[in-house]
CSV table of N, CA and C in Angstrom, one decimal:
chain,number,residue,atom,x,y,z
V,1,UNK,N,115.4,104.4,111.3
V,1,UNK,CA,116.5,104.9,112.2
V,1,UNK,C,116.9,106.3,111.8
V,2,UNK,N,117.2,106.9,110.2
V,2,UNK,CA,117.4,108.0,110.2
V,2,UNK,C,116.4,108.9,110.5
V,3,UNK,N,115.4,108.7,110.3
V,3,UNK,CA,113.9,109.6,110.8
V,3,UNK,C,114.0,110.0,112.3
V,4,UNK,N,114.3,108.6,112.9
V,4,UNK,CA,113.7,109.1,114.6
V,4,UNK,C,114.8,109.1,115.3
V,5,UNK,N,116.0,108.7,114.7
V,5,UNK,CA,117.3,108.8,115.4
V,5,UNK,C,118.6,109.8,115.0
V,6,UNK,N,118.2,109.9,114.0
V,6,UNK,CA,119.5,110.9,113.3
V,6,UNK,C,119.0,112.0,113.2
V,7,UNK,N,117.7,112.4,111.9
V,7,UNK,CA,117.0,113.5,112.1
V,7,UNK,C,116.2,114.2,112.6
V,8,UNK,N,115.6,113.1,113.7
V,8,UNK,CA,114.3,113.5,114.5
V,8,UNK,C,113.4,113.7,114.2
V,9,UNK,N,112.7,113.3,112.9
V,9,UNK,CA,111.7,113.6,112.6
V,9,UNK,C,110.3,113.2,112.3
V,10,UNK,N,110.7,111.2,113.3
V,10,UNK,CA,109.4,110.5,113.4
V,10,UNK,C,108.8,110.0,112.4
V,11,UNK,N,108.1,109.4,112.1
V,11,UNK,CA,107.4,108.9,111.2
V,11,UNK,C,106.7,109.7,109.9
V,12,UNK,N,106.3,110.9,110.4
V,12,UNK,CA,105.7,112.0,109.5
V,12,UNK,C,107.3,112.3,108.5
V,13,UNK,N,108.1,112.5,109.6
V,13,UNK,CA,109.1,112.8,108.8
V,13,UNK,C,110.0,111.8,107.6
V,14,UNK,N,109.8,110.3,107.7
V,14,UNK,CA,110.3,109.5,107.1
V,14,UNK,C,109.5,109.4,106.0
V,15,UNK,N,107.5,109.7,106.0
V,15,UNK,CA,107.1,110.0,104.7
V,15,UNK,C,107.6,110.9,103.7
V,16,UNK,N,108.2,111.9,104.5
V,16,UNK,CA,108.8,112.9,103.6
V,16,UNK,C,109.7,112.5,103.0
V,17,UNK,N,110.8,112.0,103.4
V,17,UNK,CA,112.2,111.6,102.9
V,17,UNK,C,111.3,110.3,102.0
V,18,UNK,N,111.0,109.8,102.0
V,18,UNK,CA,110.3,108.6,101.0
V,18,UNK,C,109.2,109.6,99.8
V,19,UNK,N,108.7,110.6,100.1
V,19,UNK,CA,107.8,111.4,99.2
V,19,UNK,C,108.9,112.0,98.1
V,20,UNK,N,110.1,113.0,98.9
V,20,UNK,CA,110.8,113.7,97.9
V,20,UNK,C,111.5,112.9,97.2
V,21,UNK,N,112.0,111.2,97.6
V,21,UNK,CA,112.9,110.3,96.5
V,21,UNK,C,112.2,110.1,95.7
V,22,UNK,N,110.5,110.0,95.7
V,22,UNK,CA,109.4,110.2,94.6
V,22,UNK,C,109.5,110.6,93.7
V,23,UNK,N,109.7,112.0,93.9
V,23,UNK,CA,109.3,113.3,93.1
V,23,UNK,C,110.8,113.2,92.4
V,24,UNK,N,111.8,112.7,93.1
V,24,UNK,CA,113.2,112.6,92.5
V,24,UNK,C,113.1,111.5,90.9
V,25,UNK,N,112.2,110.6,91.4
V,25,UNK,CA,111.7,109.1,90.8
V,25,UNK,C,111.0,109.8,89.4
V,26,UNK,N,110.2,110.5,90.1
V,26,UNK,CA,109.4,110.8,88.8
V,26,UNK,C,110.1,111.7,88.0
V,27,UNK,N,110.6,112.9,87.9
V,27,UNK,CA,111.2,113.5,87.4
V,27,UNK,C,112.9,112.8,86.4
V,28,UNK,N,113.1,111.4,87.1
V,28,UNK,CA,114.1,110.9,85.7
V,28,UNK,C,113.1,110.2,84.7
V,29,UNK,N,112.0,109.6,85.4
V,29,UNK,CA,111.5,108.7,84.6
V,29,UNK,C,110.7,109.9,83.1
V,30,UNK,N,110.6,110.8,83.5
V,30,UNK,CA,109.9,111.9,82.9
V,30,UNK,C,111.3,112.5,81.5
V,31,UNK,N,112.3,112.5,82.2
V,31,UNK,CA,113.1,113.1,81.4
V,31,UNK,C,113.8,111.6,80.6
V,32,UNK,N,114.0,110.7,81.1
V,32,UNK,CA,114.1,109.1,80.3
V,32,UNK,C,113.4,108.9,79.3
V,33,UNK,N,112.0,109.2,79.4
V,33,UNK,CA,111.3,108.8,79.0
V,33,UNK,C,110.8,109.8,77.0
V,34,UNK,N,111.6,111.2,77.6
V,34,UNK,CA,112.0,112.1,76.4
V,34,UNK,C,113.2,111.6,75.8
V,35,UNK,N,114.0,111.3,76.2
V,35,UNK,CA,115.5,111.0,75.7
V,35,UNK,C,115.4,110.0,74.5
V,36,UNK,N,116.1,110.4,73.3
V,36,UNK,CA,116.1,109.9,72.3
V,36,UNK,C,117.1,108.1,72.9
V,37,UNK,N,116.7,107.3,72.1
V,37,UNK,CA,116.8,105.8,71.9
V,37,UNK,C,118.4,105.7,71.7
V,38,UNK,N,119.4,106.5,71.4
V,38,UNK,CA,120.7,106.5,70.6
V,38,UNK,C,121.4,106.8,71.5
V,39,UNK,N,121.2,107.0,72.7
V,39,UNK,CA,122.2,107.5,73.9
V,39,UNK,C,122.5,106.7,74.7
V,40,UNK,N,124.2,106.7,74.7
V,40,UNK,CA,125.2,105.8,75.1
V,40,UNK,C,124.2,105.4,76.8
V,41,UNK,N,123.4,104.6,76.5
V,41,UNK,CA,123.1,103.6,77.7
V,41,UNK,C,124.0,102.9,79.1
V,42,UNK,N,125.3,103.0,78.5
V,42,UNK,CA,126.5,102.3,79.2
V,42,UNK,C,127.0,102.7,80.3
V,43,UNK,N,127.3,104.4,79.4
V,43,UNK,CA,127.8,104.8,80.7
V,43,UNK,C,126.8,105.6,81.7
V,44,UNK,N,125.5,105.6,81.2
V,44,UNK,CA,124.3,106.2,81.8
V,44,UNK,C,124.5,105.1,82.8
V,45,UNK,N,124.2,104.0,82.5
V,45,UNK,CA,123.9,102.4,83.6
V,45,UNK,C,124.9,103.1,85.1
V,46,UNK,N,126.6,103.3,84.3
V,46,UNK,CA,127.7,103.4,85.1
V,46,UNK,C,127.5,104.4,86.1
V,47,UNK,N,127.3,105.6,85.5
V,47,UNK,CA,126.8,107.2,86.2
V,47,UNK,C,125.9,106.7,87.6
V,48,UNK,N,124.9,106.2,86.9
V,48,UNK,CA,123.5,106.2,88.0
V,48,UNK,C,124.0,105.4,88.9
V,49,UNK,N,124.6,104.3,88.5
V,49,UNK,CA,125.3,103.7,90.1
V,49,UNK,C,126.0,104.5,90.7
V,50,UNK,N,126.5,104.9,90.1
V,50,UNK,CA,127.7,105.8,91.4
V,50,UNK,C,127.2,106.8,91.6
V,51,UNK,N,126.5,107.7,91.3
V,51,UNK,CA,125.7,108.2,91.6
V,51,UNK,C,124.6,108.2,92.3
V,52,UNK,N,124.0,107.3,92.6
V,52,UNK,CA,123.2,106.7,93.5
V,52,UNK,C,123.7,106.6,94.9
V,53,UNK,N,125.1,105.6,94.3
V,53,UNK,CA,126.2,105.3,95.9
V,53,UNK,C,126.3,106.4,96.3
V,54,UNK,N,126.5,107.6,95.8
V,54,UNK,CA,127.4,109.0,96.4
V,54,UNK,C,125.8,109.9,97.0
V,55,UNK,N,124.9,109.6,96.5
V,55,UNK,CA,123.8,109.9,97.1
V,55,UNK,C,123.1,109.3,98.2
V,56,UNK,N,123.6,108.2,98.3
V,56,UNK,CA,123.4,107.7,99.6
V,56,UNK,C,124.7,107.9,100.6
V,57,UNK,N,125.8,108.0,100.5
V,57,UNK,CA,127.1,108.2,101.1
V,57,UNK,C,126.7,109.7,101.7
V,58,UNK,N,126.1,110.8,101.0
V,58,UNK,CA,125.8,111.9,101.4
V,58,UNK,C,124.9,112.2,102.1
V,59,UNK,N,123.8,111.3,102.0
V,59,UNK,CA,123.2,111.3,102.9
V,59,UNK,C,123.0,110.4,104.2
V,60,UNK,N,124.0,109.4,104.2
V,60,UNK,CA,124.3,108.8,105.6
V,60,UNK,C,125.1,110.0,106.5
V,61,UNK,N,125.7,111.0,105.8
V,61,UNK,CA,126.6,112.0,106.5
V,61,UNK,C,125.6,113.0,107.0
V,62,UNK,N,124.4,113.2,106.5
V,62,UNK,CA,124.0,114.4,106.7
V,62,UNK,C,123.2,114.5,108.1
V,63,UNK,N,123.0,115.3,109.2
V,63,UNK,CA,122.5,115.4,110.2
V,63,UNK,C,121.0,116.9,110.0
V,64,UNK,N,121.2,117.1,108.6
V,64,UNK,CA,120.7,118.6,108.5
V,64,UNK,C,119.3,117.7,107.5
V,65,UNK,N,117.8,118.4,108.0
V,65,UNK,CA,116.4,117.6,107.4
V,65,UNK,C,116.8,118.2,106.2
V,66,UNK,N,117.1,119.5,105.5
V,66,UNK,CA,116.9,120.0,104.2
V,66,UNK,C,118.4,119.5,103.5
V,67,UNK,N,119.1,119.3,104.1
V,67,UNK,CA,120.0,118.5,103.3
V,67,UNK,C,119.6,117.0,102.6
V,68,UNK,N,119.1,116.8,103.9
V,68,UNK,CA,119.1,115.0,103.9
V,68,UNK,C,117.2,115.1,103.1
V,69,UNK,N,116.6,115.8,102.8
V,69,UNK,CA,115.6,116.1,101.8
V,69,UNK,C,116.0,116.2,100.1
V,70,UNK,N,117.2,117.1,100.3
V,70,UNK,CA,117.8,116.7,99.0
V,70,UNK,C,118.7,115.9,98.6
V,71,UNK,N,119.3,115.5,99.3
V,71,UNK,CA,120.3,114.5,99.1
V,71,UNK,C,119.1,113.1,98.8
V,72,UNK,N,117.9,112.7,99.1
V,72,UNK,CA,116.7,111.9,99.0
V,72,UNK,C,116.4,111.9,97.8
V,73,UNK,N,116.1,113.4,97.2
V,73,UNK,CA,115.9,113.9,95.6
V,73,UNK,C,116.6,113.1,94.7
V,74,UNK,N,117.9,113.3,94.8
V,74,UNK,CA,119.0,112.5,94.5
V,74,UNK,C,118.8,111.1,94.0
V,75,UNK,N,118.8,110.5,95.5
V,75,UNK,CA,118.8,109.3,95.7
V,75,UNK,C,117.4,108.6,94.4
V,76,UNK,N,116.3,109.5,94.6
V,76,UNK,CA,115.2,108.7,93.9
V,76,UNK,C,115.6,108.9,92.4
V,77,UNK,N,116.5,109.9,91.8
V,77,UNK,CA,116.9,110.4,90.3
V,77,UNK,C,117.6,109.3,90.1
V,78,UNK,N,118.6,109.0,90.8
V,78,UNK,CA,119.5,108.0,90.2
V,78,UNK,C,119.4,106.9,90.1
V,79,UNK,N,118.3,106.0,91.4
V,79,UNK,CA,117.8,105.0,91.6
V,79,UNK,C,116.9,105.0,90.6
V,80,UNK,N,116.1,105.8,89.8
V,80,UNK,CA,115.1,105.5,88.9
V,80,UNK,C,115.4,105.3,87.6
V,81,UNK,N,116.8,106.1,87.4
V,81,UNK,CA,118.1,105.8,86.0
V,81,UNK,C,118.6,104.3,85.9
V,82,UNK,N,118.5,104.2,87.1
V,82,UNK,CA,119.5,103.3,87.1
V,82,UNK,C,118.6,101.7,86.6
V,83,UNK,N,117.1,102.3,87.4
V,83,UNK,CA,116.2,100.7,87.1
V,83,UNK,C,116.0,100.7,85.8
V,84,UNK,N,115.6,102.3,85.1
V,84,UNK,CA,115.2,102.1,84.0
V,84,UNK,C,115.8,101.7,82.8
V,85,UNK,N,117.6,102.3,82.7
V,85,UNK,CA,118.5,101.9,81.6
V,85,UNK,C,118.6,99.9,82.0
V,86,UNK,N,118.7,99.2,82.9
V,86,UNK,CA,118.8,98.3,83.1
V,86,UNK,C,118.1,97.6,82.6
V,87,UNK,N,116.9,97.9,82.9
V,87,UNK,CA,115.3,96.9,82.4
V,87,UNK,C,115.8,97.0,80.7
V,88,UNK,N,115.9,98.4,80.3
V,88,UNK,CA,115.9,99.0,78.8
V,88,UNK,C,116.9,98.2,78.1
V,89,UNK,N,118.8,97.9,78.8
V,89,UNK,CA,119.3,97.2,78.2
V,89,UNK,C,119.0,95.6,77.8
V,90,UNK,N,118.7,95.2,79.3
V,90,UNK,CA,118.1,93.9,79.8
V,90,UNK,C,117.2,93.5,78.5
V,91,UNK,N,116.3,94.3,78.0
V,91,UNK,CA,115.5,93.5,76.8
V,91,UNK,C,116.0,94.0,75.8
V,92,UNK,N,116.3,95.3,75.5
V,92,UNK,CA,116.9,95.2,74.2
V,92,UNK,C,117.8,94.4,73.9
V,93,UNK,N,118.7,93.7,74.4
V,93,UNK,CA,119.7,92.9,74.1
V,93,UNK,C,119.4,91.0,74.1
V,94,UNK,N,117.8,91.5,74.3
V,94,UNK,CA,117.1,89.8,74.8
V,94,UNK,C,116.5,89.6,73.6
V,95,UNK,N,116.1,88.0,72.8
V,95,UNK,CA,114.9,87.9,72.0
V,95,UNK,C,113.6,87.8,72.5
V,96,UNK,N,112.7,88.5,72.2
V,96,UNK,CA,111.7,88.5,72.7
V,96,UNK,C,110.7,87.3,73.5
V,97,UNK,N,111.0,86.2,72.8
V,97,UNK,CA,110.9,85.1,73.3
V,97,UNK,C,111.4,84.4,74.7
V,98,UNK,N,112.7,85.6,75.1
V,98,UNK,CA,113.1,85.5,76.2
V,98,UNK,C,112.7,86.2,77.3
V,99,UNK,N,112.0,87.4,76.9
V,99,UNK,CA,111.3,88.6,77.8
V,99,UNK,C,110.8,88.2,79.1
V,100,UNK,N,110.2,87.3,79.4
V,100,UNK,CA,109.5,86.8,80.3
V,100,UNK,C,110.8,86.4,81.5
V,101,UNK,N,111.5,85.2,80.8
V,101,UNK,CA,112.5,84.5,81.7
V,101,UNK,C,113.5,85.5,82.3
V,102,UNK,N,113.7,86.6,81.0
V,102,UNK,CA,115.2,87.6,81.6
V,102,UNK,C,114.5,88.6,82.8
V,103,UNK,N,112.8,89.0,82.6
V,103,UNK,CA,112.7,90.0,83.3
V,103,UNK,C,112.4,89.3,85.1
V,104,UNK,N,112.2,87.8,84.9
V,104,UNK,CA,111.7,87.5,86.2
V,104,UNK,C,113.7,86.9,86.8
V,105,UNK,N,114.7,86.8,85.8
V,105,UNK,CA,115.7,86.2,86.5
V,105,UNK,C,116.2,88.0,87.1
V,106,UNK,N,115.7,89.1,86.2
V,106,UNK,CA,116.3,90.4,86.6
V,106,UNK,C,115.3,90.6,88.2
V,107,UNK,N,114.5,90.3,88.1
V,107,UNK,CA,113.3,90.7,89.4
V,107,UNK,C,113.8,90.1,90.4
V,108,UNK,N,115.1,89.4,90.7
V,108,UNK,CA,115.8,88.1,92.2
V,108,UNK,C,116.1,89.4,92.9
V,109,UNK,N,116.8,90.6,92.2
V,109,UNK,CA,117.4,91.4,92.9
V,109,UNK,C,116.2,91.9,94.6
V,110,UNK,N,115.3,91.9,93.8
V,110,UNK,CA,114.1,92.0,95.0
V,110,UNK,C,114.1,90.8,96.1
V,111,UNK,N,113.6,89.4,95.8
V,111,UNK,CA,114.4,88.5,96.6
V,111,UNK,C,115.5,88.6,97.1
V,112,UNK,N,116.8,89.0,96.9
V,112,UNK,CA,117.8,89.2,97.6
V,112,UNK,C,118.2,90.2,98.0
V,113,UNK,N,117.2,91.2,98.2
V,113,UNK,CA,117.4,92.6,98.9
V,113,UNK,C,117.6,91.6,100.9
V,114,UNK,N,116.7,91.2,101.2
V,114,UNK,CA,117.1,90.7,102.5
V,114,UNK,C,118.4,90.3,103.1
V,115,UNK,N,119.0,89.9,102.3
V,115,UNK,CA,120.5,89.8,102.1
V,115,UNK,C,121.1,90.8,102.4
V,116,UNK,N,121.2,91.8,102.1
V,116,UNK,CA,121.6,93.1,102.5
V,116,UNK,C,121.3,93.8,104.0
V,117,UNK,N,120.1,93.2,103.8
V,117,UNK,CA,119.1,94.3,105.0
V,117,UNK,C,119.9,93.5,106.3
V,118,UNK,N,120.2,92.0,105.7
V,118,UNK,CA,121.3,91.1,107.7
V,118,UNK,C,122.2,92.1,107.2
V,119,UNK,N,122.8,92.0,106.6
V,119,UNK,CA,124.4,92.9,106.7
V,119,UNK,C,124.4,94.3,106.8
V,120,UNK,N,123.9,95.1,106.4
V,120,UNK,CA,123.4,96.1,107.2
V,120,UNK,C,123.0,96.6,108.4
V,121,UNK,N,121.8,95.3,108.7
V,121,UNK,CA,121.7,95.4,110.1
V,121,UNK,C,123.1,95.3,111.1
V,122,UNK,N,123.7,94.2,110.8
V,122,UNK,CA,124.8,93.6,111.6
V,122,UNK,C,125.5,94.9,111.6
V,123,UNK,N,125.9,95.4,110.0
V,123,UNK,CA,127.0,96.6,110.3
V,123,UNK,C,126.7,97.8,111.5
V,124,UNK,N,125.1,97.9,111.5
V,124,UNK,CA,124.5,99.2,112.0
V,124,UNK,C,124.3,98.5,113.7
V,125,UNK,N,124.4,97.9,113.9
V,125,UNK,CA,124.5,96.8,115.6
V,125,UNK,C,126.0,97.5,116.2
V,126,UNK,N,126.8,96.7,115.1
V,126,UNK,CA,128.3,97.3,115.7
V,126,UNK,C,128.5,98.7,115.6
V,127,UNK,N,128.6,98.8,114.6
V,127,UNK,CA,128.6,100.3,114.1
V,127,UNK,C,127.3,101.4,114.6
V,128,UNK,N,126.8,102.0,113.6
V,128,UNK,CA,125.5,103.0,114.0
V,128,UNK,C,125.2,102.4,112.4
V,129,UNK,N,124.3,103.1,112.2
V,129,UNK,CA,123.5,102.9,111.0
V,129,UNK,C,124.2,103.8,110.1
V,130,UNK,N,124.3,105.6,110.2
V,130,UNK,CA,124.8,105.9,109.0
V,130,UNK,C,126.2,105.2,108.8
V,131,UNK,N,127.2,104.8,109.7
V,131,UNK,CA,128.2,104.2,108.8
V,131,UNK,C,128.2,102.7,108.0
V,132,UNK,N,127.1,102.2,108.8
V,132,UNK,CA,126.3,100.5,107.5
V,132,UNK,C,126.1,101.5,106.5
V,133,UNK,N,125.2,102.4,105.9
V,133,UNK,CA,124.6,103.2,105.0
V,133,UNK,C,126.0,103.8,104.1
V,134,UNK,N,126.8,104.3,105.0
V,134,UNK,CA,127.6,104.8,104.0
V,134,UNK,C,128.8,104.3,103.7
V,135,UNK,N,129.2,102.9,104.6
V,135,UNK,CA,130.0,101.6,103.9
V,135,UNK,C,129.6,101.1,102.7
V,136,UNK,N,128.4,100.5,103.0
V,136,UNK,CA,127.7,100.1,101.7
V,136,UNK,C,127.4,100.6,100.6
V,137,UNK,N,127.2,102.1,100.6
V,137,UNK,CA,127.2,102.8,99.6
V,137,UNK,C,128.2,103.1,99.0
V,138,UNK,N,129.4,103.2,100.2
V,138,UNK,CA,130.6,103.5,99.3
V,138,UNK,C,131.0,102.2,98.2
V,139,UNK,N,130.7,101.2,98.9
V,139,UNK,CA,131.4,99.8,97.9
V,139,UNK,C,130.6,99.7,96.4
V,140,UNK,N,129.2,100.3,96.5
V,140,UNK,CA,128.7,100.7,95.2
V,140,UNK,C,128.9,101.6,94.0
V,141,UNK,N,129.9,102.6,95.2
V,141,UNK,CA,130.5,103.3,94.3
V,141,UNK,C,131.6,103.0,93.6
V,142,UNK,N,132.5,102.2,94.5
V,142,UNK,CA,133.5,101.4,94.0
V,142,UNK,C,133.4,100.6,93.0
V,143,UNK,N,132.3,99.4,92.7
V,143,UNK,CA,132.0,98.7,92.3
V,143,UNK,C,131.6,99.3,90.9
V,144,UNK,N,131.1,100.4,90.7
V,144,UNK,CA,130.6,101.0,89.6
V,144,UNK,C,131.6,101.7,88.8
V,145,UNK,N,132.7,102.3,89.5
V,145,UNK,CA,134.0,102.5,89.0
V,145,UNK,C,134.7,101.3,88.4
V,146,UNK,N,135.1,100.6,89.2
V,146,UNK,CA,135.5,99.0,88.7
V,146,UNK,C,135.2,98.5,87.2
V,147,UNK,N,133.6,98.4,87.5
V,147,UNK,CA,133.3,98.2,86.5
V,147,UNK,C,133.6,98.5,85.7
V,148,UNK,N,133.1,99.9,84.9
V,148,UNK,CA,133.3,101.1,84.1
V,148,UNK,C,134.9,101.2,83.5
V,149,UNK,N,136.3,100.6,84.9
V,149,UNK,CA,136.8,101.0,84.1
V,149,UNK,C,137.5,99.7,83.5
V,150,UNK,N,137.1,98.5,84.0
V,150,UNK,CA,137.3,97.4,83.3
V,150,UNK,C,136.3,96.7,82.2
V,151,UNK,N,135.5,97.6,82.2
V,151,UNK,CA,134.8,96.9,80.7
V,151,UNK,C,134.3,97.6,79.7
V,152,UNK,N,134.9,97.7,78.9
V,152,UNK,CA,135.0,98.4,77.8
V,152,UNK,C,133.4,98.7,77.1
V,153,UNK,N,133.3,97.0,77.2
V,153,UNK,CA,132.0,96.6,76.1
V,153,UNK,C,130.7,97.0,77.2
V,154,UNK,N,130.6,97.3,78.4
V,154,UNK,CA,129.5,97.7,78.8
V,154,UNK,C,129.6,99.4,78.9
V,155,UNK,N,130.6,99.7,78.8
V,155,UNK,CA,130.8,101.5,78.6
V,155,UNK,C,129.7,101.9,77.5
V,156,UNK,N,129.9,101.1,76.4
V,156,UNK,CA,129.9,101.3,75.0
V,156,UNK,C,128.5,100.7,75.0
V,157,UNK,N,127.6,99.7,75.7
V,157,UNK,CA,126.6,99.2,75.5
V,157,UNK,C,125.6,100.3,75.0
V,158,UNK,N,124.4,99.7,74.1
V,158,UNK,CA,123.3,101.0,73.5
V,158,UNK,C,122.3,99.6,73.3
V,159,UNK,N,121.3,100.2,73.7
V,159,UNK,CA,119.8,99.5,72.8
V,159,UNK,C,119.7,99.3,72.0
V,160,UNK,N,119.3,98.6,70.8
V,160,UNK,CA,119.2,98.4,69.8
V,160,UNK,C,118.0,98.9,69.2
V,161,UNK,N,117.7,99.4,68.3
V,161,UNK,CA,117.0,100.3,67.7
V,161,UNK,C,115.7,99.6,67.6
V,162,UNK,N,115.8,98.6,67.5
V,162,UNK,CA,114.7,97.5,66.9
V,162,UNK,C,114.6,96.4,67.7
V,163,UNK,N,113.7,95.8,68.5
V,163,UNK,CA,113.6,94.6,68.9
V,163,UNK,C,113.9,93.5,68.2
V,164,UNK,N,114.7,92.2,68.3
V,164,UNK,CA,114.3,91.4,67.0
V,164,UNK,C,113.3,90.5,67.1
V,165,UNK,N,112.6,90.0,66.2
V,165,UNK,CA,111.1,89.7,66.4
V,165,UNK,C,111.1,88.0,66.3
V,166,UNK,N,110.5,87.3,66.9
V,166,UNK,CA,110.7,85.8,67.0
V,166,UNK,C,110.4,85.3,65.6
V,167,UNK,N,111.2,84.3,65.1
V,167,UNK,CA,111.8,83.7,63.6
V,167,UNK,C,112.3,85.0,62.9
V,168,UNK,N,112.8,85.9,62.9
V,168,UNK,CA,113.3,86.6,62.4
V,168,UNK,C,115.0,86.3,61.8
């Protein structure tokens, strides 16, 4: 819908916006992937959501291709923060023994993306699409504030240096 209806730019043009949140993707996972082990994880988790939301909020507004090309940059930096401190707390904080069960109960979020996609759709039926896109994004942002400012202990969350190793 934003490709052929908002920006006009057809199918060729929707690879693009899918290519540059790539290049957005790869470039956190590149700079994550340097980042020392000891950095406050918590409020990274917090950042990248809202961050993400406001990246998508900006770009449900945008009518302009080189905007809505970087505002996509965006979108793929923060969306790739956000999977990777997750997974990262997700098992650091697991016994190894549990790795398997935490990472397939963390993988539902995939299964219940369709979930979203009715409500969205519905929103974007009544509405148009960028305001489903930037409703929804805004309540992610909310939700990430919320969070952040009601829980102390996930502000403060960090990896643990060491895995603990089964019978340990």
């Amino acid at each position: 819908i934003f490709a052929t209806d908002v920006l006009n730019i057809g199918a060729p043009g929707y690879g693009l916006l899918m290519g540059v949140s790539g290049v957005g993707a790869t470039v956190t996972a590149v700079l994550l992937a340097m980042r020392s082990r000891s950095g406050a994880s918590g409020w990274l988790l917090l950042v990248s959501i809202a961050t993400l939301g406001g990246f998508l909020v900006a770009f449900s507004a945008s009518h302009w291709l080189y905007l809505s090309l970087a505002f996509m940059v965006g979108v793929g930096l923060a969306n790739m923060a956000n999977r990777t401190v997750v997974q990262t707390l997700l098992l650091s904080q697991s016994p190894p023994d549990m790795y398997g069960r935490v990472m397939s109960i963390h993988m539902l979020d995939m299964a219940l993306m369709p979930f979203g996609s009715v409500l969205a759709g519905a929103l974007a039926d009544v509405y148009s699409a960028p305001i489903a896109l930037g409703s929804m994004a805004s309540v992610v942002v909310i939700l990430a504030v919320v969070m952040g400012l009601t829980n102390p202990e996930l502000r403060r969350m960090r990896p643990e240096a060491q895995p603990k190793l089964v019978g340990e």
